[in-house]
Amino acid sequence: MSTLHTLILNCSLKTKENISHTQALTNYSIEILQDHNVSFEIVWLADYNIGYSTNDDTTHEDDWPEIFEKVKAADIVIFATPLWIEEKSSIAAHVIERLYAESDNTIKNGPALFYNKVGGVLITGSEFGAKQAAQSILHALSHIGFTIPPNGDSYCICKDCETSVDGKAIKKMSNNLVYFAGLLKDYPIPAEESSLEQI
Amino acid sequence: MSTLHTLILNCSLKTKENISHTQALTNYSIEILQDHNVSFEIVWLADYNIGYSTNDDTTHEDDWPEIFEKVKAADIVIFATPLWIEEKSSIAAHVIERLYAESDNTIKNGPALFYNKVGGVLITGSEFGAKQAAQSILHALSHIGFTIPPNGDSYCICKDCETSVDGKAIKKMSNNLVYFAGLLKDYPIPAEESSLEQI
Amino acid sequence: MSTLHTLILNCSLKTKENISHTQALTNYSIEILQDHNVSFEIVWLADYNIGYSTNDDTTHEDDWPEIFEKVKAADIVIFATPLWIEEKSSIAAHVIERLYAESDNTIKNGPALFYNKVGGVLITGSEFGAKQAAQSILHALSHIGFTIPPNGDSYCICKDCETSVDGKAIKKMSNNLVYFAGLLKDYPIPAEESSLEQI
Amino acid sequence: MSTLHTLILNCSLKTKENISHTQALTNYSIEILQDHNVSFEIVWLADYNIGYSTNDDTTHEDDWPEIFEKVKAADIVIFATPLWIEEKSSIAAHVIERLYAESDNTIKNGPALFYNKVGGVLITGSEFGAKQAAQSILHALSHIGFTIPPNGDSYCICKDCETSVDGKAIKKMSNNLVYFAGLLKDYPIPAEESSLEQI
C-alpha cells in the first residue's frame, strides 16, 4: 500500500507556544496514525495570518496559499477544534471558508479537488455543543468532496484530556480514516464522478 | 460486482396515496440507481405505525421490526424528507431514534451493525433549513456506522420539483452512493475496526 | 398583576406512568413558578395520539385540538425534552410541526396567534446535543411569535437529575419567563405589530 | 419614551468600500428604525483588527475594546451577516466569541452585562443555511443575556436584494426590536434576576 499522509489543522485560538487541550486530544490520534505508518503534519492555525476568502485588501499578507498546499498534499485531513460558546472556533470557520472558495474555483475545470481525501474531527471542550460543531465541519467537508468514514468524529468533554479522553472513539475514528484513505488511494473515485463538468 | 440494493425511506408526512414532492425528487435518484443495475425499494413511512424507541406501551402494534429488516438488507439507505418549519420531518426524527436504539443494542456484541452501508439524503422544500436537515441526518448515520460519500445530499428547493430539480447534484450523489457501496462490498471494513468490543 | 398560566409540554418518549428524567428537571422549574403564584399544567405528550400536520388520514383520532386549546390558554409555554441521538425527541419535533401549521393558518387573519406568549426549554440527557436542541426549539417558537427571554433554556446533563441539576440556570430561566409574561400581559405588543396583514 | 440607540454589526467579509448585499439588506431595517426615531450606528467589522478572546499575543493591536464600548452603549444590537458555505461568516463567529468572553468576565460581579438589550439578525445569501445562521446568532445572544423579540430574524435569499427583499419580515423584526427595547428601558429586568451571584 502506498504511503498515506495526514494533515491536522489545529483550530485552537491559542498560538503554538501555549498549552492547548485540543493538542492533547490530537496526540492520541497521532499515536494511532503512527501505528499504521501514516505520516503527519500539524498546522497550528493561530500562528498564521489568514486573509478572508473575498479578500479585497491586498495590503495585508495572506498565509493561506502555504496552508492550501499542505491540504492538497494530504490524504487525510483532521480538524481539531475547541468549542467557544458551544461552537467550533472562529478559526475553524475561517479556514472552512477558504477551502470552500478553493473548491468553487476548481470544481468547474476538472475532477473535484478534494475527492479521494477523507476527513475527521476532534472536539475539545466542556460545553454542550460538540455534536453541532462536529456536524458543521464534517458536512462542510462532505459538501466540497471529502469522504466521511463511519464514526468520523471524536469528542473530549473534559478539562483534563490526558486522563478522561474517550480512547475507543478516537481509535475507531483514526482506524477508519486510515482504512478509507488507503481504499481511495487504491481505488480512486472514477474521474467522471468527480467532475461536475462531465456530468 | 455483486448486486447492490437500495432502501429509500420516504419521510413525508403524507401517506402513499397522496402526491408528495419528496417522491418526485426521489424518482430522479431512482433513475440513476437503475442505470447502475442497483435494485431498490421505497418505504413510505407514514403508512406504518412505528412505536417509540423506549416503548413501554405493549398495547399498540409496532411496525418497526418489519422496517428494520429492510434496513439490514440494504447496502445503500437514502432518507428522503420534506422540510417542516425548516427541519427534517418528525417522521425522519422518529426513525433515526429507532435506528440509533438498534445500533446501541448490537454494537456491544460484534461488528457494528451499519458498517459497510452507505447513506444519503434527499431534501424537498421551499424553506431555508435544507442544510441543517441534511447535516442532522447524515451525521446521525455516520455516528451509527454508515459511510457518507462526497456530496451525500441533494436539495430541491422548489414548489415544482419536476422542472427545477438540481439534476447534477442528484446524479453526483447517486453515483457516489453506488461507487462506495460497491467498494465496501468488495473490501469491507475489517472486523476489528467495526467492533467496539475488540478495540 | 393579573394571574399568569404556564403550560409545560413534556416531550419524553415515555408515558406518564414511567419515571422520566425530564419530569424530574421540570419539577425544579415548577417550584419557582409556584413561588411567583403562576398556575401550571403539565401535558405528557406520549399519552396522546397526535396526528400529522398534513393529515390526510381521517380514520385515526387526533388529540391535537385538545392540546392546542391548552397552548392558546397559556402565557408561558415550556418545552421539556430528553435528548435522543443528541437531538430533541421526535415528539417535540411533531408538536412543533403542529404549532407551526396553526401559526400559518391564523397569521393571515389577524394578530399573530402566539404574540405576547413567552417560551422556554428544559433539556435532559447525558449527550452532547443540548445546545442544538435548545436552539432548534427556541428558534421555532420565536419564528411563530413567542418572545424568548434572556437565558431561555436550562440543561441537565446528568443521569441523576435530582442531585446534579443546575439550579441557578433553571431559576434564572423561570424568573425571566415570569417577568416577561407579566410585562406582555400589562403591555401587549400593539396590534399593528402582530399582524402580517396590516404591515 | 427615552431615546433608543441601535448598533448594527455588519459581518461581511468585505471592507466598507466594497459593495455588500448585507449592507443593502441592512438599509431596509434602518429606514424603519428611523421612522421610530431610533438612532443607529453601523460598524463594518472587516475594517477592524480584532484579536482572539484568548489572546496571548500582545504584539498585535486589538480593536475590540472600541467595538465593545459601542455594544455596551446600544439598546438594540443587530447582526447582519452573509452566508458562507451556508453558515454565518467567520467574522460573526469571531465577534460572538468576544462578546461571550466579556459576558463571562462580568456576570460574576453584578447584573448580567447584556440584560435589557434586545437582539436581531439579518441574513443575506443565496444558500440554504439561513435558518442555522439565524439560530446560532440569536441563541448565542439569548445565552449571554439579550432578549429576542418575536420574529427576531429576517432573511434575504437573493442575489439582488434591492428588488426581492422580504419587506414584511424586516418591518416586523424592526418594529418588534424597537417595541421591546422601549419596554425594557421603562421596565428593566429587576436586578436580582439579572445577577447570577444573587440567585
PDB file of N, CA and C in Angstrom, chain A residues 107-159:
ATOM      1  N   ILE A 107     -13.756  23.339  -9.138  1.00  0.00           N
ATOM      2  CA  ILE A 107     -14.721  22.304  -9.489  1.00  0.00           C
ATOM      3  C   ILE A 107     -15.195  22.436 -10.931  1.00  0.00           C
ATOM      4  N   LYS A 108     -15.051  23.633 -11.465  1.00  0.00           N
ATOM      5  CA  LYS A 108     -15.537  23.855 -12.835  1.00  0.00           C
ATOM      6  C   LYS A 108     -14.621  23.239 -13.889  1.00  0.00           C
ATOM      7  N   ASN A 109     -13.372  23.039 -13.537  1.00  0.00           N
ATOM      8  CA  ASN A 109     -12.392  22.693 -14.574  1.00  0.00           C
ATOM      9  C   ASN A 109     -11.860  21.272 -14.520  1.00  0.00           C
ATOM     10  N   GLY A 110     -12.437  20.406 -13.745  1.00  0.00           N
ATOM     11  CA  GLY A 110     -11.919  19.044 -13.733  1.00  0.00           C
ATOM     12  C   GLY A 110     -12.441  18.298 -12.529  1.00  0.00           C
ATOM     13  N   PRO A 111     -11.774  17.198 -12.229  1.00  0.00           N
ATOM     14  CA  PRO A 111     -12.217  16.418 -11.075  1.00  0.00           C
ATOM     15  C   PRO A 111     -12.232  17.288  -9.821  1.00  0.00           C
ATOM     16  N   ALA A 112     -13.206  17.077  -8.993  1.00  0.00           N
ATOM     17  CA  ALA A 112     -13.320  17.864  -7.772  1.00  0.00           C
ATOM     18  C   ALA A 112     -12.033  17.741  -6.960  1.00  0.00           C
ATOM     19  N   LEU A 113     -11.590  18.866  -6.448  1.00  0.00           N
ATOM     20  CA  LEU A 113     -10.286  18.995  -5.815  1.00  0.00           C
ATOM     21  C   LEU A 113     -10.093  18.065  -4.625  1.00  0.00           C
ATOM     22  N   PHE A 114     -11.136  17.864  -3.838  1.00  0.00           N
ATOM     23  CA  PHE A 114     -10.976  17.155  -2.571  1.00  0.00           C
ATOM     24  C   PHE A 114     -11.474  15.710  -2.624  1.00  0.00           C
ATOM     25  N   TYR A 115     -11.900  15.257  -3.806  1.00  0.00           N
ATOM     26  CA  TYR A 115     -12.278  13.852  -3.945  1.00  0.00           C
ATOM     27  C   TYR A 115     -11.076  12.978  -3.602  1.00  0.00           C
ATOM     28  N   ASN A 116     -11.382  11.806  -3.049  1.00  0.00           N
ATOM     29  CA  ASN A 116     -10.367  10.819  -2.665  1.00  0.00           C
ATOM     30  C   ASN A 116      -9.572  11.212  -1.421  1.00  0.00           C
ATOM     31  N   LYS A 117      -9.985  12.271  -0.769  1.00  0.00           N
ATOM     32  CA  LYS A 117      -9.450  12.608   0.556  1.00  0.00           C
ATOM     33  C   LYS A 117     -10.527  12.250   1.589  1.00  0.00           C
ATOM     34  N   VAL A 118     -10.086  11.914   2.801  1.00  0.00           N
ATOM     35  CA  VAL A 118     -11.065  11.629   3.853  1.00  0.00           C
ATOM     36  C   VAL A 118     -10.893  12.630   4.991  1.00  0.00           C
ATOM     37  N   GLY A 119     -11.997  12.908   5.701  1.00  0.00           N
ATOM     38  CA  GLY A 119     -11.980  13.941   6.735  1.00  0.00           C
ATOM     39  C   GLY A 119     -12.467  13.437   8.075  1.00  0.00           C
ATOM     40  N   GLY A 120     -11.905  14.018   9.148  1.00  0.00           N
ATOM     41  CA  GLY A 120     -12.328  13.680  10.506  1.00  0.00           C
ATOM     42  C   GLY A 120     -12.282  14.913  11.393  1.00  0.00           C
ATOM     43  N   VAL A 121     -12.843  14.801  12.601  1.00  0.00           N
ATOM     44  CA  VAL A 121     -12.935  15.932  13.514  1.00  0.00           C
ATOM     45  C   VAL A 121     -12.634  15.496  14.942  1.00  0.00           C
ATOM     46  N   LEU A 122     -11.818  16.285  15.614  1.00  0.00           N
ATOM     47  CA  LEU A 122     -11.580  16.102  17.055  1.00  0.00           C
ATOM     48  C   LEU A 122     -12.071  17.352  17.778  1.00  0.00           C
ATOM     49  N   ILE A 123     -12.894  17.165  18.806  1.00  0.00           N
ATOM     50  CA  ILE A 123     -13.503  18.294  19.514  1.00  0.00           C
ATOM     51  C   ILE A 123     -13.066  18.287  20.983  1.00  0.00           C
ATOM     52  N   THR A 124     -12.627  19.430  21.480  1.00  0.00           N
ATOM     53  CA  THR A 124     -12.328  19.543  22.912  1.00  0.00           C
ATOM     54  C   THR A 124     -13.201  20.604  23.548  1.00  0.00           C
ATOM     55  N   GLY A 125     -13.646  20.357  24.756  1.00  0.00           N
ATOM     56  CA  GLY A 125     -14.432  21.374  25.448  1.00  0.00           C
ATOM     57  C   GLY A 125     -15.300  20.766  26.512  1.00  0.00           C
ATOM     58  N   SER A 126     -15.754  21.604  27.437  1.00  0.00           N
ATOM     59  CA  SER A 126     -16.623  21.114  28.490  1.00  0.00           C
ATOM     60  C   SER A 126     -18.062  21.538  28.227  1.00  0.00           C
ATOM     61  N   GLU A 127     -18.309  22.032  27.053  1.00  0.00           N
ATOM     62  CA  GLU A 127     -19.613  22.606  26.765  1.00  0.00           C
ATOM     63  C   GLU A 127     -20.512  21.604  26.042  1.00  0.00           C
ATOM     64  N   PHE A 128     -21.675  22.071  25.646  1.00  0.00           N
ATOM     65  CA  PHE A 128     -22.712  21.187  25.151  1.00  0.00           C
ATOM     66  C   PHE A 128     -22.834  21.185  23.627  1.00  0.00           C
ATOM     67  N   GLY A 129     -21.878  21.771  22.948  1.00  0.00           N
ATOM     68  CA  GLY A 129     -22.054  21.962  21.508  1.00  0.00           C
ATOM     69  C   GLY A 129     -21.269  20.996  20.648  1.00  0.00           C
ATOM     70  N   ALA A 130     -20.705  19.937  21.230  1.00  0.00           N
ATOM     71  CA  ALA A 130     -19.807  19.066  20.469  1.00  0.00           C
ATOM     72  C   ALA A 130     -20.460  18.525  19.201  1.00  0.00           C
ATOM     73  N   LYS A 131     -21.693  18.084  19.337  1.00  0.00           N
ATOM     74  CA  LYS A 131     -22.360  17.499  18.182  1.00  0.00           C
ATOM     75  C   LYS A 131     -22.502  18.505  17.048  1.00  0.00           C
ATOM     76  N   GLN A 132     -22.940  19.716  17.400  1.00  0.00           N
ATOM     77  CA  GLN A 132     -23.173  20.713  16.370  1.00  0.00           C
ATOM     78  C   GLN A 132     -21.867  21.087  15.666  1.00  0.00           C
ATOM     79  N   ALA A 133     -20.791  21.215  16.431  1.00  0.00           N
ATOM     80  CA  ALA A 133     -19.503  21.566  15.835  1.00  0.00           C
ATOM     81  C   ALA A 133     -19.032  20.452  14.903  1.00  0.00           C
ATOM     82  N   ALA A 134     -19.155  19.207  15.350  1.00  0.00           N
ATOM     83  CA  ALA A 134     -18.736  18.073  14.523  1.00  0.00           C
ATOM     84  C   ALA A 134     -19.559  18.015  13.245  1.00  0.00           C
ATOM     85  N   GLN A 135     -20.865  18.136  13.383  1.00  0.00           N
ATOM     86  CA  GLN A 135     -21.771  18.128  12.229  1.00  0.00           C
ATOM     87  C   GLN A 135     -21.375  19.184  11.211  1.00  0.00           C
ATOM     88  N   SER A 136     -21.155  20.379  11.722  1.00  0.00           N
ATOM     89  CA  SER A 136     -20.887  21.511  10.845  1.00  0.00           C
ATOM     90  C   SER A 136     -19.626  21.274  10.015  1.00  0.00           C
ATOM     91  N   ILE A 137     -18.563  20.811  10.669  1.00  0.00           N
ATOM     92  CA  ILE A 137     -17.295  20.616   9.964  1.00  0.00           C
ATOM     93  C   ILE A 137     -17.388  19.426   9.006  1.00  0.00           C
ATOM     94  N   LEU A 138     -17.938  18.310   9.466  1.00  0.00           N
ATOM     95  CA  LEU A 138     -17.998  17.125   8.609  1.00  0.00           C
ATOM     96  C   LEU A 138     -18.900  17.361   7.396  1.00  0.00           C
ATOM     97  N   HIS A 139     -19.995  18.088   7.604  1.00  0.00           N
ATOM     98  CA  HIS A 139     -20.881  18.345   6.472  1.00  0.00           C
ATOM     99  C   HIS A 139     -20.211  19.262   5.451  1.00  0.00           C
ATOM    100  N   ALA A 140     -19.485  20.258   5.931  1.00  0.00           N
ATOM    101  CA  ALA A 140     -18.764  21.152   5.021  1.00  0.00           C
ATOM    102  C   ALA A 140     -17.740  20.349   4.215  1.00  0.00           C
ATOM    103  N   LEU A 141     -17.007  19.457   4.884  1.00  0.00           N
ATOM    104  CA  LEU A 141     -16.007  18.643   4.180  1.00  0.00           C
ATOM    105  C   LEU A 141     -16.685  17.744   3.153  1.00  0.00           C
ATOM    106  N   SER A 142     -17.787  17.111   3.530  1.00  0.00           N
ATOM    107  CA  SER A 142     -18.522  16.249   2.603  1.00  0.00           C
ATOM    108  C   SER A 142     -18.993  17.050   1.390  1.00  0.00           C
ATOM    109  N   HIS A 143     -19.459  18.250   1.663  1.00  0.00           N
ATOM    110  CA  HIS A 143     -20.037  19.089   0.616  1.00  0.00           C
ATOM    111  C   HIS A 143     -19.005  19.453  -0.455  1.00  0.00           C
ATOM    112  N   ILE A 144     -17.750  19.613  -0.065  1.00  0.00           N
ATOM    113  CA  ILE A 144     -16.727  20.001  -1.047  1.00  0.00           C
ATOM    114  C   ILE A 144     -15.958  18.793  -1.571  1.00  0.00           C
ATOM    115  N   GLY A 145     -16.335  17.579  -1.173  1.00  0.00           N
ATOM    116  CA  GLY A 145     -15.758  16.407  -1.833  1.00  0.00           C
ATOM    117  C   GLY A 145     -15.070  15.375  -0.955  1.00  0.00           C
ATOM    118  N   PHE A 146     -14.917  15.638   0.319  1.00  0.00           N
ATOM    119  CA  PHE A 146     -14.291  14.659   1.201  1.00  0.00           C
ATOM    120  C   PHE A 146     -15.233  13.479   1.462  1.00  0.00           C
ATOM    121  N   THR A 147     -14.651  12.311   1.742  1.00  0.00           N
ATOM    122  CA  THR A 147     -15.410  11.163   2.224  1.00  0.00           C
ATOM    123  C   THR A 147     -15.354  11.166   3.747  1.00  0.00           C
ATOM    124  N   ILE A 148     -16.492  10.877   4.377  1.00  0.00           N
ATOM    125  CA  ILE A 148     -16.554  10.830   5.842  1.00  0.00           C
ATOM    126  C   ILE A 148     -16.760   9.371   6.250  1.00  0.00           C
ATOM    127  N   PRO A 149     -15.737   8.753   6.838  1.00  0.00           N
ATOM    128  CA  PRO A 149     -15.878   7.357   7.261  1.00  0.00           C
ATOM    129  C   PRO A 149     -16.822   7.235   8.453  1.00  0.00           C
ATOM    130  N   PRO A 150     -17.258   6.021   8.776  1.00  0.00           N
ATOM    131  CA  PRO A 150     -18.085   5.853   9.970  1.00  0.00           C
ATOM    132  C   PRO A 150     -17.356   6.395  11.196  1.00  0.00           C
ATOM    133  N   ASN A 151     -18.113   6.974  12.117  1.00  0.00           N
ATOM    134  CA  ASN A 151     -17.549   7.474  13.373  1.00  0.00           C
ATOM    135  C   ASN A 151     -16.428   8.469  13.115  1.00  0.00           C
ATOM    136  N   GLY A 152     -16.696   9.401  12.218  1.00  0.00           N
ATOM    137  CA  GLY A 152     -15.671  10.351  11.799  1.00  0.00           C
ATOM    138  C   GLY A 152     -15.409  11.479  12.783  1.00  0.00           C
ATOM    139  N   ASP A 153     -15.954  11.391  13.987  1.00  0.00           N
ATOM    140  CA  ASP A 153     -15.675  12.446  14.959  1.00  0.00           C
ATOM    141  C   ASP A 153     -15.421  11.853  16.337  1.00  0.00           C
ATOM    142  N   SER A 154     -14.610  12.549  17.109  1.00  0.00           N
ATOM    143  CA  SER A 154     -14.325  12.148  18.482  1.00  0.00           C
ATOM    144  C   SER A 154     -14.426  13.375  19.370  1.00  0.00           C
ATOM    145  N   TYR A 155     -15.022  13.191  20.536  1.00  0.00           N
ATOM    146  CA  TYR A 155     -15.182  14.298  21.461  1.00  0.00           C
ATOM    147  C   TYR A 155     -14.328  14.068  22.688  1.00  0.00           C
ATOM    148  N   CYS A 156     -13.887  15.134  23.276  1.00  0.00           N
ATOM    149  CA  CYS A 156     -13.246  15.045  24.573  1.00  0.00           C
ATOM    150  C   CYS A 156     -13.887  16.103  25.452  1.00  0.00           C
ATOM    151  N   ILE A 157     -14.874  15.709  26.215  1.00  0.00           N
ATOM    152  CA  ILE A 157     -15.608  16.663  27.037  1.00  0.00           C
ATOM    153  C   ILE A 157     -14.989  16.623  28.425  1.00  0.00           C
ATOM    154  N   CYS A 158     -13.974  17.418  28.568  1.00  0.00           N
ATOM    155  CA  CYS A 158     -13.204  17.292  29.796  1.00  0.00           C
ATOM    156  C   CYS A 158     -12.344  18.523  29.971  1.00  0.00           C
ATOM    157  N   LYS A 159     -11.918  18.710  31.177  1.00  0.00           N
ATOM    158  CA  LYS A 159     -10.975  19.787  31.460  1.00  0.00           C
ATOM    159  C   LYS A 159      -9.553  19.233  31.385  1.00  0.00           C
TER     160      LYS A 159
END
